[in-house]
Amino acid sequence: MTKHILPPVAKKISVQLEKHGDIRTDDYFWMKERDAPEVLDYLNQENEYYHKLTANTKDFQKSLFEEMKARIKEDDSSVPYKHNGFWYYRRFETGKDYPLYCRKEATLDSEEIIVFDNNKMAEGYSYFSQASYAVSEDNMIAAFGIDTVSRRQYTIRFKNLKTGEIYPAEIKNTTGGAVWSNDNKTVYYTRKDEETLRSNQIFKHTLGTDPSQDELVYQENDETFYTYVFKSKSKDYIMIGSDSTMTSEFRFASAAKGTTDFKVFQERTRGLEYAVSHYDDSFYIQTNKDKATNFKLMKTPVSATGMENWVDIIPHRDDTLLEDVEIFKDFLVVSERSNGLNKIHIKRWDNSESYYLPFDNETYDAYPTTNIDFDTQILRYAYNALNTPASVIDFDMVTQEKVVLKEQEVLGGNFDKDNYNMERIWATAQDGVKVPVSIIYHKDTQLDGTAPLLQYAYGSYGSTTDPSFSTIRLSLLDRGFIYAIAHVRGGEYLGRKWYEDGKLLKKRNTFTDFIDVSKHLISNSYTSASHLYAYGGSAGGLLMGAIVNMAPELYNGIIAAVPFVDVVTTMLDDTIPLTTGEYDEWGNPNEKESYEYMKSYSPYDNAFAKAYPNIFVTTGYHDSQVQYWEPAKWVAKLREMNQADTKIMFHCNMDAGHGGASGRFEALKEIAEDYAFLLDLESITQ
């Protein structure tokens, strides 16, 4: 990297922020003024500095991009699934960034019908995203959502699939999804609060009417909850869900016609979580009722849904997390997790048979996919591993025979999964807890402490990072990098308690687990501090911010993507999108104990004078989840505090949001930037 180029210097305007008698000084609070000329000027200066600083890697970035792109089958397509007499699938065309959504009537030999061509729809937009679309039960009308800004505020439109006509009605500021009643003329959708972007209203729209006349069906007034709507797999019920981090509530109504008469399934009770599936004359409930930390499966009659009527079907197990269920006419399929590993449990309703699908390693990911029909003995599931491309498999639950419908192709001709070694190891955290780590590396890479290693984690919201395959990652592995996923507390890899022990007033466990994994990898000669790198995004970007303050000496480089780093200020501002719904995850800083605990780890508040490693921070100007000013302020403060001769770089995509660039190949260019940053630090130039 070029050393003599000077970074932009952000002006300092001190703002005093007081809470609970404590005063924090924020010199860069002014960056919150979205679209202000001085803010845009500063962000553009940062981008210019980034491009100058990385000019020496531009050609390498291009070759990395072409290399990653070359492994992807450009004219790829998904495995078709059948629904209401039509086969649906998605496909790409060579050289194009966006998918085509297609269907065929009756048989796969029928003529293809292109429902949506996102390449044409994206023309003229720097960003484009189509939400999933929903087709009416008579197969005639598709409701679809479009976002061209990247704020995740979708506009719903309607398309006549017989004539191709796009109806004039536009329903703005939605989540993008729509749910049809069985009358083929009524849809339900979720609208967002304009300011906070919280999903807080369910509306009913009748085809052919003015959306301004749509009827409000449900309003979620509790600012810590969000709401959503869906149809039961049985097609008998429209369901409205309301969720917070710790509590659930559902309403249901007949899907026969466009009703507004919804009945509460079970009133919300603080700490009670549940999810509902319908089959025949019963509802099936996944729930933590009765202190079932890892969840259990219960059942109740359609006519009596209160929890006093719920009875156990699968009891709670301390060593097994119940993640999901899939209901069939003769079989119940349960997605479980024990000792960190996905398991698919198949059992007959009459209890005459019960077995697990066999998997033969510890670094795989398996899960049911599209299973729309009740009356079938075929389960469709997906499987992949760190060294094994993804497969879609149809499994006959009666004969126990499987058919691999598709295996992901890795183009280029030189991929062989046997060239890569996989391991699962366990690191000891500072409190004695064992933290699992999934690892992959090329068989020629020596484990003598000299190899570069990229360590990844997320570690929040109970979201589990399973060890899955990536063609993109091969560009690091084939250049001698080791890749390690740290399954830190805050995710659910080892069950619900693993999540509970990494949130609220135990959040620091997430950070110390990651650091202790790093120490373990160094002490066991996987790498060394001069070759260790860390990556995380969003809440994982918070993790990056925390570890770089707590143990900067362990890392040569850090990539923090859309990082949530100004924790205290953001969580005190309930006008910022998503804030109030996060109180049960991070705590409510309006309460002194939570405030002080958050302040103890908030990356922005704990950036003090020290020797920081090389850091690359990315964000999107339109990000609705982590606002652009958090990483912008953090970078300015890090530069001010840095005592080392290292580079702190910041790239703000002015056209993107939380997910980065749209289009499968544009997104690869951003990954090429990340990889070039790492490889340049290792003096790897080709």
XYZ file of C-alpha atoms in Angstrom:
686
model
C 0.000 0.000 0.000
C 1.198 3.518 -0.786
C 2.337 5.213 2.411
C 2.707 8.940 1.565
C -0.923 9.678 0.682
C -2.553 11.612 3.495
C -6.103 10.738 4.627
C -8.849 13.349 4.865
C -9.101 15.033 8.239
C -12.644 15.323 9.517
C -13.514 18.586 11.196
C -14.301 18.390 14.898
C -17.380 19.981 16.388
C -17.753 18.813 19.958
C -21.222 17.786 21.051
C -21.897 16.870 24.670
C -24.181 13.866 25.095
C -25.528 13.420 28.617
C -27.339 10.425 30.105
C -27.637 9.231 33.708
C -25.303 12.060 34.751
C -22.602 10.754 32.425
C -21.270 13.002 29.666
C -19.813 11.684 26.415
C -18.121 14.002 23.949
C -18.762 13.300 20.274
C -16.583 15.339 17.915
C -18.146 13.884 14.776
C -21.849 14.048 15.581
C -22.291 16.417 12.621
C -21.908 13.505 10.199
C -25.512 12.483 10.941
C -26.832 15.288 8.708
C -27.817 13.117 5.740
C -27.411 14.869 2.369
C -25.726 17.906 3.949
C -23.071 19.244 1.520
C -20.252 18.996 4.074
C -21.163 15.377 4.847
C -21.298 14.366 1.199
C -18.019 16.191 0.595
C -16.338 14.329 3.436
C -17.611 10.926 2.264
C -16.404 11.672 -1.247
C -12.992 12.653 0.138
C -12.844 9.340 1.989
C -13.696 7.435 -1.193
C -11.067 9.359 -3.129
C -8.470 8.561 -0.444
C -9.434 4.897 -0.534
C -9.081 4.720 -4.315
C -5.693 6.466 -4.244
C -4.439 4.276 -1.441
C -5.438 1.078 -3.241
C -4.403 2.145 -6.740
C -1.594 -0.424 -6.640
C -4.147 -3.245 -6.234
C -6.683 -2.140 -8.875
C -5.394 -4.558 -11.513
C -5.263 -7.324 -8.922
C -8.845 -6.552 -7.891
C -9.925 -6.924 -11.505
C -8.144 -10.257 -11.878
C -9.626 -11.499 -8.584
C -13.063 -10.463 -9.798
C -12.596 -12.297 -13.098
C -11.240 -15.332 -11.269
C -14.227 -15.509 -8.907
C -16.675 -14.823 -11.712
C -15.104 -17.577 -13.842
C -16.014 -20.217 -11.238
C -19.694 -19.321 -11.462
C -21.953 -20.959 -14.001
C -23.355 -17.842 -15.594
C -26.363 -19.467 -17.255
C -27.341 -21.238 -14.058
C -30.861 -22.084 -12.903
C -32.548 -23.241 -9.722
C -34.230 -26.607 -9.270
C -37.907 -26.216 -10.317
C -40.635 -26.785 -7.759
C -44.305 -27.417 -8.479
C -47.074 -25.232 -7.100
C -50.724 -25.089 -8.158
C -50.031 -26.892 -11.421
C -47.035 -24.780 -12.476
C -43.303 -25.424 -12.227
C -41.439 -22.379 -10.899
C -37.714 -21.667 -11.150
C -35.151 -18.907 -11.433
C -32.393 -18.718 -14.025
C -29.556 -16.447 -15.116
C -28.298 -15.630 -18.562
C -24.629 -15.333 -19.469
C -23.215 -11.883 -18.835
C -26.253 -10.597 -16.982
C -26.391 -9.502 -13.376
C -29.989 -10.228 -12.466
C -32.225 -13.312 -12.539
C -35.209 -14.204 -14.681
C -38.155 -15.666 -12.774
C -39.926 -18.262 -14.897
C -42.625 -20.917 -14.850
C -43.940 -23.755 -16.993
C -47.443 -25.137 -16.946
C -48.094 -28.807 -16.049
C -44.774 -30.334 -17.187
C -41.152 -29.260 -17.467
C -41.382 -29.906 -21.215
C -43.893 -27.076 -21.607
C -43.014 -23.703 -23.077
C -41.191 -21.347 -20.718
C -43.082 -18.329 -19.438
C -40.890 -15.477 -18.216
C -42.736 -13.962 -15.270
C -40.096 -11.307 -14.456
C -36.858 -10.339 -16.184
C -34.980 -8.375 -13.552
C -32.322 -7.322 -16.073
C -34.885 -5.300 -18.013
C -36.573 -4.081 -14.852
C -33.221 -2.871 -13.436
C -32.373 -0.726 -16.457
C -31.744 2.880 -15.480
C -31.207 2.119 -11.785
C -27.873 2.025 -9.950
C -29.496 -0.328 -7.435
C -32.293 -2.843 -7.985
C -33.869 -5.512 -5.824
C -37.050 -7.517 -6.317
C -38.580 -9.088 -3.256
C -40.106 -12.526 -3.562
C -43.329 -12.511 -5.560
C -46.668 -14.141 -4.777
C -49.094 -15.608 -7.319
C -52.855 -15.717 -6.761
C -54.420 -19.144 -6.248
C -55.938 -19.051 -9.744
C -52.410 -18.515 -11.161
C -53.451 -15.283 -12.884
C -51.937 -12.355 -10.958
C -48.489 -11.856 -9.420
C -47.856 -9.362 -6.633
C -44.225 -8.268 -6.498
C -42.116 -5.741 -4.588
C -39.341 -3.511 -5.962
C -36.646 -1.467 -4.176
C -34.478 0.862 -6.287
C -32.871 2.803 -3.424
C -31.607 0.064 -1.057
C -33.486 1.289 1.991
C -35.580 -1.903 1.985
C -38.724 0.130 1.400
C -40.417 -1.826 -1.366
C -43.186 -0.725 -3.697
C -45.700 -3.509 -4.430
C -47.089 -3.772 -7.980
C -49.390 -6.297 -9.699
C -48.852 -8.111 -12.987
C -51.450 -9.994 -15.035
C -49.634 -13.204 -15.958
C -51.959 -13.897 -18.885
C -51.733 -10.535 -20.641
C -48.438 -9.238 -19.213
C -50.115 -6.015 -18.092
C -48.680 -4.213 -15.070
C -51.597 -2.689 -13.182
C -51.331 1.020 -12.279
C -51.705 0.493 -8.508
C -48.535 1.147 -6.492
C -48.340 0.376 -2.791
C -45.324 2.172 -1.351
C -43.200 1.743 1.789
C -43.774 -1.985 2.322
C -41.605 -4.994 3.164
C -42.172 -6.209 -0.408
C -44.134 -9.355 0.358
C -47.832 -9.913 -0.329
C -50.172 -12.693 0.785
C -53.218 -13.670 -1.262
C -56.504 -14.743 0.198
C -58.144 -17.626 -1.635
C -60.623 -15.310 -3.385
C -57.879 -14.219 -5.853
C -58.646 -10.536 -5.388
C -57.482 -9.684 -1.866
C -53.888 -9.320 -0.689
C -52.448 -8.570 2.727
C -49.164 -6.718 3.098
C -46.930 -5.108 5.713
C -46.267 -1.390 5.766
C -43.346 0.319 7.502
C -43.122 3.394 9.685
C -41.734 6.113 7.391
C -39.155 7.304 9.907
C -38.072 4.272 11.902
C -38.755 1.724 9.104
C -40.281 -0.594 11.706
C -42.807 -2.990 10.161
C -45.809 -1.878 12.149
C -49.011 -2.219 10.067
C -50.879 -4.919 8.148
C -53.182 -3.676 5.378
C -55.709 -5.346 3.105
C -55.791 -4.379 -0.559
C -58.497 -5.347 -3.047
C -57.348 -5.722 -6.630
C -58.503 -2.871 -8.839
C -59.009 -0.370 -6.021
C -57.002 2.708 -5.064
C -54.265 1.733 -2.522
C -55.018 4.917 -0.587
C -58.323 3.263 0.343
C -56.675 0.072 1.665
C -58.025 -1.101 4.988
C -55.823 -1.246 8.085
C -56.157 -4.767 9.492
C -53.665 -4.634 12.349
C -51.488 -1.982 13.966
C -48.521 -2.947 16.155
C -48.234 -0.141 18.687
C -45.472 -1.602 20.846
C -42.292 -0.060 19.453
C -40.223 -3.076 20.512
C -42.245 -5.362 18.198
C -42.471 -5.705 14.419
C -45.285 -7.392 12.512
C -45.641 -9.535 9.378
C -48.224 -11.627 7.535
C -48.171 -15.057 5.861
C -50.440 -17.894 4.756
C -50.363 -21.311 6.403
C -48.955 -24.175 4.325
C -52.455 -25.674 4.402
C -53.742 -22.509 2.646
C -56.557 -22.423 5.195
C -55.414 -19.445 7.267
C -53.931 -15.980 6.960
C -51.579 -15.493 9.913
C -50.362 -12.211 11.383
C -47.278 -12.444 13.547
C -45.841 -9.924 15.995
C -42.350 -10.526 17.329
C -39.813 -8.935 19.579
C -36.509 -10.508 20.544
C -38.078 -12.419 23.441
C -41.840 -12.505 22.837
C -44.278 -13.637 20.118
C -47.963 -13.195 19.366
C -50.074 -14.466 16.454
C -53.495 -13.757 14.992
C -55.315 -15.902 12.453
C -58.294 -15.721 10.133
C -59.813 -17.820 7.370
C -58.012 -17.416 4.039
C -61.236 -18.105 2.104
C -61.911 -14.447 1.417
C -60.616 -11.023 2.325
C -61.627 -10.837 5.959
C -60.451 -8.411 8.609
C -61.753 -10.595 11.427
C -58.545 -11.908 13.013
C -58.512 -13.844 16.260
C -55.628 -13.781 18.741
C -53.968 -17.207 18.898
C -52.312 -16.699 22.270
C -51.869 -13.272 23.849
C -48.294 -12.082 24.209
C -46.669 -12.937 27.487
C -43.255 -11.471 28.199
C -40.643 -14.149 27.482
C -43.043 -16.555 25.721
C -41.901 -17.313 22.179
C -43.889 -19.449 19.799
C -44.391 -20.160 16.090
C -47.444 -21.760 14.512
C -48.079 -24.329 11.754
C -51.480 -25.712 10.722
C -52.493 -29.190 9.654
C -55.971 -30.769 9.581
C -57.861 -29.899 12.779
C -54.834 -28.815 14.800
C -52.170 -26.157 15.138
C -48.589 -27.192 15.911
C -46.532 -24.831 18.037
C -42.772 -24.494 18.420
C -42.346 -22.800 21.762
C -40.178 -22.161 24.805
C -43.222 -22.532 27.084
C -42.532 -24.069 30.506
C -38.869 -22.939 30.438
C -38.162 -25.004 27.324
C -34.962 -23.104 26.546
C -34.197 -25.182 23.433
C -37.865 -25.174 22.380
C -40.326 -28.035 22.089
C -43.234 -28.935 19.817
C -46.796 -28.740 21.103
C -50.253 -29.200 19.601
C -53.641 -27.615 20.132
C -57.099 -27.857 18.480
C -58.037 -25.178 15.956
C -61.062 -24.473 18.137
C -59.017 -23.830 21.308
C -55.694 -22.098 20.686
C -54.926 -20.653 24.133
C -51.791 -22.108 25.722
C -53.813 -23.813 28.451
C -54.816 -26.259 25.697
C -51.321 -26.942 24.359
C -49.965 -30.481 24.802
C -46.451 -31.792 24.188
C -45.633 -33.623 20.946
C -41.836 -33.418 21.166
C -40.698 -32.561 24.699
C -37.881 -30.196 25.555
C -34.339 -31.578 25.420
C -31.394 -29.915 27.153
C -28.931 -31.121 24.517
C -30.976 -30.493 21.355
C -32.256 -27.251 19.856
C -35.533 -27.593 17.934
C -35.047 -25.184 15.014
C -37.961 -25.866 12.666
C -40.630 -28.348 11.607
C -42.015 -29.371 8.211
C -45.423 -31.054 8.231
C -46.495 -33.697 5.707
C -49.591 -35.885 5.576
C -47.809 -38.974 6.933
C -44.549 -37.527 8.252
C -43.227 -34.879 10.583
C -39.762 -33.574 9.665
C -37.875 -31.842 12.463
C -34.789 -29.676 11.961
C -32.656 -30.019 15.059
C -29.216 -28.994 16.233
C -27.147 -30.895 18.765
C -23.474 -30.388 19.599
C -23.536 -27.702 16.918
C -24.500 -30.008 14.067
C -27.619 -29.805 11.856
C -29.797 -32.896 12.021
C -32.917 -33.766 10.021
C -35.229 -36.038 11.986
C -38.002 -37.846 10.083
C -40.838 -39.555 11.924
C -44.236 -40.937 11.022
C -47.228 -39.451 12.750
C -48.262 -42.915 13.923
C -44.807 -43.347 15.549
C -44.176 -46.537 13.565
C -40.903 -45.147 12.216
C -38.337 -42.561 13.275
C -34.849 -41.947 11.870
C -32.237 -39.293 11.070
C -30.684 -38.512 7.714
C -27.028 -39.635 7.867
C -24.218 -37.060 7.566
C -20.594 -38.084 7.854
C -18.544 -35.043 8.958
C -18.577 -32.092 11.360
C -18.318 -29.191 8.925
C -21.508 -29.388 6.889
C -24.817 -27.559 6.514
C -28.113 -29.378 5.773
C -31.691 -28.122 5.846
C -35.123 -28.695 4.211
C -35.816 -26.331 1.307
C -39.014 -25.899 -0.755
C -41.657 -28.356 0.484
C -45.037 -26.974 -0.543
C -47.207 -30.105 -0.705
C -48.692 -31.938 2.265
C -49.617 -35.125 0.468
C -46.202 -36.364 -0.622
C -43.562 -38.740 0.649
C -40.741 -36.680 -0.910
C -38.680 -34.344 1.259
C -36.525 -31.820 -0.577
C -33.416 -30.730 1.294
C -30.063 -29.055 0.641
C -26.606 -30.191 1.676
C -23.147 -28.674 1.460
C -19.923 -28.658 3.454
C -16.874 -26.407 3.703
C -15.236 -28.375 0.885
C -18.377 -29.686 -0.864
C -20.548 -27.675 -3.278
C -24.244 -27.337 -2.525
C -26.649 -30.072 -3.597
C -30.439 -30.110 -3.780
C -31.783 -33.561 -2.980
C -35.195 -35.241 -3.159
C -35.467 -37.872 -0.429
C -38.184 -40.539 -0.413
C -39.239 -40.822 3.220
C -40.788 -44.265 2.620
C -38.057 -46.035 0.630
C -35.276 -43.827 2.073
C -33.813 -43.414 -1.390
C -32.425 -40.070 -2.488
C -32.027 -38.378 -5.849
C -29.518 -35.560 -6.258
C -31.392 -33.080 -8.436
C -28.530 -30.653 -8.747
C -25.002 -30.110 -7.495
C -23.457 -26.681 -7.726
C -20.933 -26.543 -10.538
C -17.508 -25.030 -9.877
C -16.171 -23.995 -13.248
C -12.543 -23.595 -14.181
C -11.678 -27.271 -14.264
C -9.269 -27.382 -11.332
C -11.578 -27.735 -8.326
C -11.265 -30.967 -6.362
C -12.813 -31.092 -2.902
C -10.133 -33.555 -1.804
C -7.575 -30.751 -2.119
C -9.021 -29.120 1.013
C -8.808 -30.270 4.599
C -11.648 -29.577 7.034
C -11.541 -29.630 10.820
C -13.660 -28.742 13.782
C -11.591 -27.782 16.798
C -12.462 -26.384 20.232
C -10.827 -23.376 21.854
C -11.031 -22.702 25.586
C -12.532 -19.329 26.495
C -11.323 -17.316 29.463
C -14.184 -18.616 31.618
C -13.411 -22.248 30.714
C -16.175 -22.678 28.127
C -15.232 -24.600 24.969
C -15.842 -22.599 21.766
C -16.157 -24.571 18.500
C -14.287 -23.474 15.386
C -14.844 -24.745 11.822
C -11.718 -24.616 9.652
C -10.805 -25.223 6.014
C -7.460 -24.925 4.222
C -5.675 -26.265 1.156
C -3.915 -29.551 1.820
C -0.587 -27.975 0.781
C -0.857 -25.242 3.422
C 1.553 -25.858 6.274
C 0.270 -25.526 9.835
C 3.513 -24.106 11.153
C 2.377 -20.637 12.197
C 3.357 -18.933 8.951
C 0.057 -19.242 7.078
C -2.283 -16.259 6.817
C -5.658 -16.940 8.409
C -8.997 -15.150 8.049
C -11.210 -15.592 11.104
C -14.925 -14.861 10.747
C -17.859 -14.607 13.148
C -21.222 -12.910 13.534
C -22.379 -13.787 17.036
C -25.693 -11.966 17.554
C -29.480 -12.432 17.434
C -29.097 -16.199 17.808
C -28.054 -16.312 14.154
C -25.862 -19.317 13.464
C -23.122 -19.305 10.839
C -23.038 -22.857 9.542
C -19.896 -24.144 7.807
C -21.016 -23.851 4.203
C -19.260 -24.002 0.851
C -18.099 -20.923 -1.061
C -16.580 -20.805 -4.534
C -15.442 -17.259 -3.794
C -13.436 -18.353 -0.757
C -11.284 -20.583 -2.990
C -9.424 -17.440 -4.080
C -8.024 -17.195 -0.557
C -7.572 -20.917 0.117
C -5.659 -21.482 -3.114
C -3.264 -18.689 -2.126
C -2.435 -20.286 1.199
C -5.031 -18.723 3.486
C -6.721 -20.708 6.220
C -10.389 -19.836 6.819
C -11.902 -20.243 10.287
C -15.469 -19.696 11.502
C -15.591 -18.978 15.236
C -18.957 -20.165 16.575
C -18.987 -17.636 19.405
C -21.657 -17.087 22.014
C -24.465 -14.873 20.750
C -25.291 -17.340 17.977
C -27.221 -20.572 18.535
C -24.608 -23.049 17.317
C -24.660 -24.860 20.671
C -28.318 -24.232 21.480
C -30.447 -21.442 22.798
C -28.365 -20.969 25.954
C -25.359 -20.281 23.721
C -27.329 -17.290 22.429
C -28.556 -16.182 25.844
C -24.957 -16.171 27.100
C -23.932 -13.722 24.357
C -26.525 -10.941 24.604
C -27.609 -8.109 26.908
C -25.403 -8.042 30.031
C -23.418 -11.037 28.750
C -22.584 -9.505 25.366
C -18.872 -9.261 26.108
C -18.687 -13.069 25.917
C -19.097 -12.724 22.136
C -15.991 -10.556 21.947
C -13.809 -12.486 24.384
C -14.766 -15.795 22.722
C -13.508 -14.451 19.394
C -10.275 -13.215 20.958
C -9.733 -16.537 22.749
C -10.254 -18.403 19.469
C -7.610 -16.139 17.915
C -5.182 -16.934 20.730
C -5.874 -20.650 20.314
C -5.227 -20.517 16.573
C -1.922 -18.729 17.199
C -0.774 -20.987 20.037
C -1.575 -24.078 17.974
C 0.453 -22.853 14.976
C -2.384 -22.311 12.559
C -1.118 -18.754 12.163
C 0.616 -15.912 13.993
C -0.387 -12.387 15.002
C 1.444 -10.954 11.986
C -0.671 -13.125 9.665
C -4.051 -13.186 11.452
C -7.005 -11.304 9.967
C -10.583 -10.897 11.135
C -13.796 -10.162 9.277
C -17.345 -9.376 10.382
C -20.340 -7.445 9.098
C -23.223 -5.535 10.713
C -23.458 -6.934 14.271
C -20.322 -8.838 13.268
C -18.849 -5.413 12.507
C -19.556 -4.494 16.120
C -17.571 -7.604 17.014
C -14.688 -6.319 14.867
C -14.844 -2.932 16.572
C -14.785 -4.518 20.012
C -11.879 -6.901 19.398
C -9.761 -4.225 17.746
C -10.083 -2.149 20.904
C -9.624 -5.097 23.279
C -6.780 -6.973 21.550
C -5.376 -5.003 18.586
C -2.015 -6.736 18.915
C -3.467 -10.069 17.777
C -4.353 -8.971 14.241
C -2.551 -7.662 11.184
C -5.760 -6.604 9.481
C -9.479 -6.203 10.119
C -12.388 -5.920 7.680
C -15.510 -4.377 9.215
C -18.484 -4.311 6.844
C -21.452 -2.027 7.627
C -20.332 -2.122 11.276
C -22.667 -1.298 14.170
C -20.070 0.597 16.208
C -21.752 3.615 17.827
C -23.858 1.439 20.084
C -24.799 3.825 22.881
C -25.755 6.825 20.751
C -27.727 4.719 18.297
C -29.625 2.803 20.970
C -30.536 6.087 22.683
C -32.069 7.461 19.477
C -35.474 5.838 18.984
C -36.007 7.712 15.695
C -33.298 5.640 14.017
C -34.659 2.642 12.090
C -34.897 -0.591 14.077
C -33.618 0.831 17.393
C -36.572 0.123 19.688
C -36.874 -3.464 18.505
C -33.292 -4.074 19.583
C -33.684 -3.412 23.308
C -33.998 -7.113 24.158
C -30.832 -7.864 22.208
C -28.477 -5.144 23.443
C -30.363 -3.630 26.354
C -32.154 -0.318 26.780
C -29.610 2.413 27.566
C -32.355 4.508 29.115
C -31.746 2.123 32.026
C -28.482 2.958 33.774
C -27.135 -0.591 34.102
C -27.575 -1.265 30.401
C -26.142 2.135 29.508
C -22.973 1.550 31.492
C -22.528 -1.973 30.147
C -22.995 -0.867 26.513
C -20.579 1.994 27.032
C -17.977 -0.464 28.329
C -17.712 -2.154 24.917
C -19.120 0.293 22.347
C -16.310 0.532 19.742
C -16.754 4.250 19.090
C -16.756 5.122 22.798
C -13.691 2.957 23.467
C -11.446 4.087 20.624
C -8.478 5.396 22.605
C -4.838 6.080 21.798
C -3.239 2.759 20.880
C -1.526 0.917 18.047
C -4.315 -0.295 15.765
C -3.855 -2.882 13.005
C -4.675 -2.193 9.362
C -8.441 -1.693 9.074
C -10.775 -1.627 6.077
C -14.299 -0.354 6.770
C -17.155 -0.494 4.254
C -20.693 0.861 4.310
C -23.606 1.911 2.092
C -24.973 5.440 2.131
C -28.585 4.208 2.011
C -28.156 1.567 4.717
C -31.347 1.331 6.762
C -29.948 -1.018 9.399
C -26.596 0.533 10.288
C -26.606 4.181 9.268
C -23.598 5.336 7.223
C -22.488 7.826 9.894
C -21.578 5.120 12.419
C -18.620 3.743 10.425
C -17.785 7.248 9.127
C -17.464 8.641 12.650
C -15.594 5.560 13.855
C -12.992 5.767 11.096
C -12.362 9.451 11.812
C -11.836 8.718 15.496
C -9.673 5.647 14.858
C -7.355 7.673 12.649
C -7.102 10.352 15.309
C -6.201 7.771 17.969
C -4.001 5.385 15.975
C -0.436 5.110 17.296
C 0.789 2.664 14.647
C 2.048 3.048 11.102
C -0.983 1.268 9.704
C -3.676 2.209 7.240
C -7.311 2.770 8.176
C -9.425 2.858 5.015
C -13.093 3.615 4.486
C -15.223 2.992 1.408
C -18.819 4.244 1.283
C -20.885 2.902 -1.615
C -23.055 5.903 -2.404
C -25.596 3.787 -4.311
C -26.072 0.889 -1.899
C -27.531 -0.075 1.449
C -26.931 -2.748 4.063
C -26.456 -5.594 1.592
C -23.991 -3.762 -0.626
C -24.203 -3.589 -4.396
C -27.078 -5.290 -6.206
C -26.438 -7.806 -8.956
C -24.452 -10.976 -8.496
C -21.341 -9.719 -10.307
C -21.301 -6.202 -8.854
C -21.266 -7.812 -5.426
C -18.194 -9.834 -6.442
C -16.327 -6.598 -7.091
C -16.788 -5.628 -3.451
C -15.476 -9.014 -2.305
C -12.491 -8.568 -4.636
C -11.773 -5.290 -2.809
C -11.845 -7.103 0.536
C -9.588 -9.889 -0.682
C -7.127 -7.480 -2.307
C -6.823 -5.708 1.052
C -5.898 -8.982 2.767
C -3.618 -10.302 0.051
C -1.769 -6.988 -0.281
C -0.967 -7.103 3.427
C 0.524 -10.551 2.813
C 2.490 -9.240 -0.200
C 0.569 -11.646 -2.420
C 0.106 -9.849 -5.722
C -1.219 -12.505 -8.093
